[in-house]
Tab-separated table of C-alpha atoms in Angstrom:
chain	number	residue	atom	x	y	z
A	102	THR	CA	0.125	-0.214	-0.180
A	103	LYS	CA	1.163	3.700	-0.056
A	104	ASN	CA	3.285	4.833	2.653
A	105	GLU	CA	0.870	6.924	3.765
A	106	GLU	CA	2.229	8.008	7.773
A	107	SER	CA	-0.967	7.916	9.744
A	108	PHE	CA	-1.535	4.183	8.302
A	109	VAL	CA	1.948	3.090	8.852
A	110	GLU	CA	2.010	4.516	12.681
A	111	LYS	CA	-1.394	2.150	12.631
A	112	LEU	CA	0.344	-0.765	11.291
A	113	ALA	CA	3.267	-0.690	13.641
A	114	ALA	CA	1.693	0.712	16.458
A	115	PRO	CA	0.925	-3.524	17.761
A	116	PHE	CA	4.257	-4.389	17.253
A	117	ASP	CA	8.116	-3.789	18.905
A	118	LEU	CA	10.227	-5.159	16.112
A	119	TYR	CA	10.296	-5.811	12.590
A	120	VAL	CA	12.192	-8.532	10.736
A	121	ASN	CA	11.502	-8.613	6.777
A	122	ASP	CA	12.528	-11.849	5.258
A	123	ALA	CA	10.382	-11.243	2.204
A	124	PHE	CA	13.365	-11.217	-0.599
A	125	GLY	CA	10.798	-10.313	-3.629
A	126	THR	CA	9.189	-7.378	-1.793
A	127	ALA	CA	12.263	-6.084	-0.136
A	128	HIS	CA	12.969	-3.058	-2.119
A	129	ARG	CA	9.512	-1.536	-2.189
A	130	ALA	CA	8.719	1.693	-0.048
A	131	HIS	CA	5.299	0.617	1.094
A	132	ALA	CA	4.017	0.693	4.053
A	133	SER	CA	4.444	-2.801	5.408
A	134	THR	CA	8.150	-3.091	4.368
A	135	GLU	CA	9.702	0.658	4.865
A	136	GLY	CA	7.196	2.858	6.654
A	137	VAL	CA	7.276	0.842	9.844
A	138	THR	CA	10.794	0.311	9.974
A	139	LYS	CA	10.731	3.996	11.015
A	140	TYR	CA	8.346	2.813	14.082
A	141	LEU	CA	10.419	0.002	15.036
A	142	LYS	CA	13.523	-1.015	16.394
A	143	PRO	CA	15.244	-2.973	15.199
A	144	SER	CA	14.417	-3.099	11.606
A	145	VAL	CA	16.388	-5.768	10.380
A	146	SER	CA	16.370	-8.489	7.165
A	147	GLY	CA	15.786	-12.169	8.304
A	148	PHE	CA	17.290	-15.223	7.438
A	149	LEU	CA	15.899	-16.032	4.742
A	150	LEU	CA	16.344	-12.625	3.037
A	151	ALA	CA	20.124	-12.837	4.025
A	152	LYS	CA	20.709	-16.742	2.599
A	153	GLU	CA	18.956	-14.869	-0.942
A	154	LEU	CA	21.163	-12.211	-1.013
A	155	GLU	CA	24.072	-14.321	-0.270
A	156	TYR	CA	23.188	-17.033	-3.035
A	157	LEU	CA	22.833	-13.896	-5.087
A	158	ASP	CA	26.278	-12.437	-4.817
A	159	GLY	CA	28.225	-16.228	-5.218
A	160	ALA	CA	26.209	-16.523	-7.719
A	161	ILE	CA	27.384	-13.360	-9.497
A	162	GLU	CA	30.937	-13.321	-8.378
A	163	SER	CA	31.895	-16.999	-8.912
A	164	GLY	CA	29.248	-17.738	-11.671
A	165	GLU	CA	30.293	-19.346	-14.700
A	166	LYS	CA	31.504	-17.156	-17.858
A	167	PRO	CA	29.417	-15.820	-20.036
A	168	MET	CA	27.146	-14.551	-17.689
A	169	ALA	CA	23.871	-12.694	-18.504
A	170	ALA	CA	21.612	-10.861	-16.242
A	171	ILE	CA	17.414	-10.588	-16.531
A	172	VAL	CA	16.143	-7.415	-14.804
A	173	GLY	CA	12.340	-6.880	-15.212
A	174	GLY	CA	10.179	-4.348	-13.334
A	175	SER	CA	8.067	-1.257	-14.480
A	176	LYS	CA	10.670	1.286	-13.100
A	177	VAL	CA	14.063	2.011	-13.792
A	178	SER	CA	14.620	4.043	-10.615
A	179	SER	CA	14.182	0.944	-7.928
A	180	LYS	CA	16.706	-1.206	-10.429
A	181	ILE	CA	19.545	1.463	-11.318
A	182	THR	CA	21.993	0.026	-8.485
A	183	VAL	CA	21.210	-2.626	-9.608
A	184	LEU	CA	21.768	-2.553	-13.179
A	185	GLU	CA	25.035	-0.400	-12.529
A	186	ALA	CA	26.357	-3.013	-10.643
A	187	LEU	CA	25.704	-6.062	-13.108
A	188	LEU	CA	27.297	-4.166	-15.888
A	189	ASP	CA	30.710	-4.782	-15.068
A	190	LYS	CA	29.618	-8.432	-14.466
A	191	CYS	CA	27.426	-9.740	-16.867
A	192	ASP	CA	28.507	-9.857	-20.618
A	193	LYS	CA	24.574	-8.952	-21.268
A	194	ILE	CA	21.768	-7.592	-19.409
A	195	VAL	CA	18.266	-8.634	-21.047
A	196	ILE	CA	16.212	-6.009	-19.700
A	197	GLY	CA	12.328	-6.772	-19.351
A	198	GLY	CA	8.737	-5.881	-18.160
A	199	GLY	CA	8.101	-1.596	-18.144
A	200	MET	CA	11.279	-1.067	-17.987
A	201	VAL	CA	11.776	-1.503	-21.413
A	202	PHE	CA	9.822	1.383	-22.626
A	203	THR	CA	12.388	3.570	-20.325
A	204	PHE	CA	14.991	2.318	-22.429
A	205	LEU	CA	13.622	2.830	-25.371
A	206	LYS	CA	12.658	6.646	-25.210
A	207	ALA	CA	15.905	7.303	-24.156
A	208	LYS	CA	17.184	5.996	-27.666
A	209	GLY	CA	14.347	8.188	-29.436
A	210	LEU	CA	12.479	4.925	-30.384
């Protein structure tokens, strides 16, 4: 949901801390993923999220070459740092989802 302050405060009120174990939503600035971290201390990543990050890091750092990455989604802005990090590590990067239109527009297409 939207990261509205009044909703976030109500959402966080009954809890003492926050553990994010959802890799697929960790990048989203929603009330239930980012907003509550302003009210709940500590706010930490869980074991499953840490395991996913370790796996990805190992695959990227020690993966077989040539290596390709497929990155999708609707917003380039939320993936810029990932794309920049992949540029030096991957031989090919395939862009999918709504981001394609941002790249096509930048190329004048």
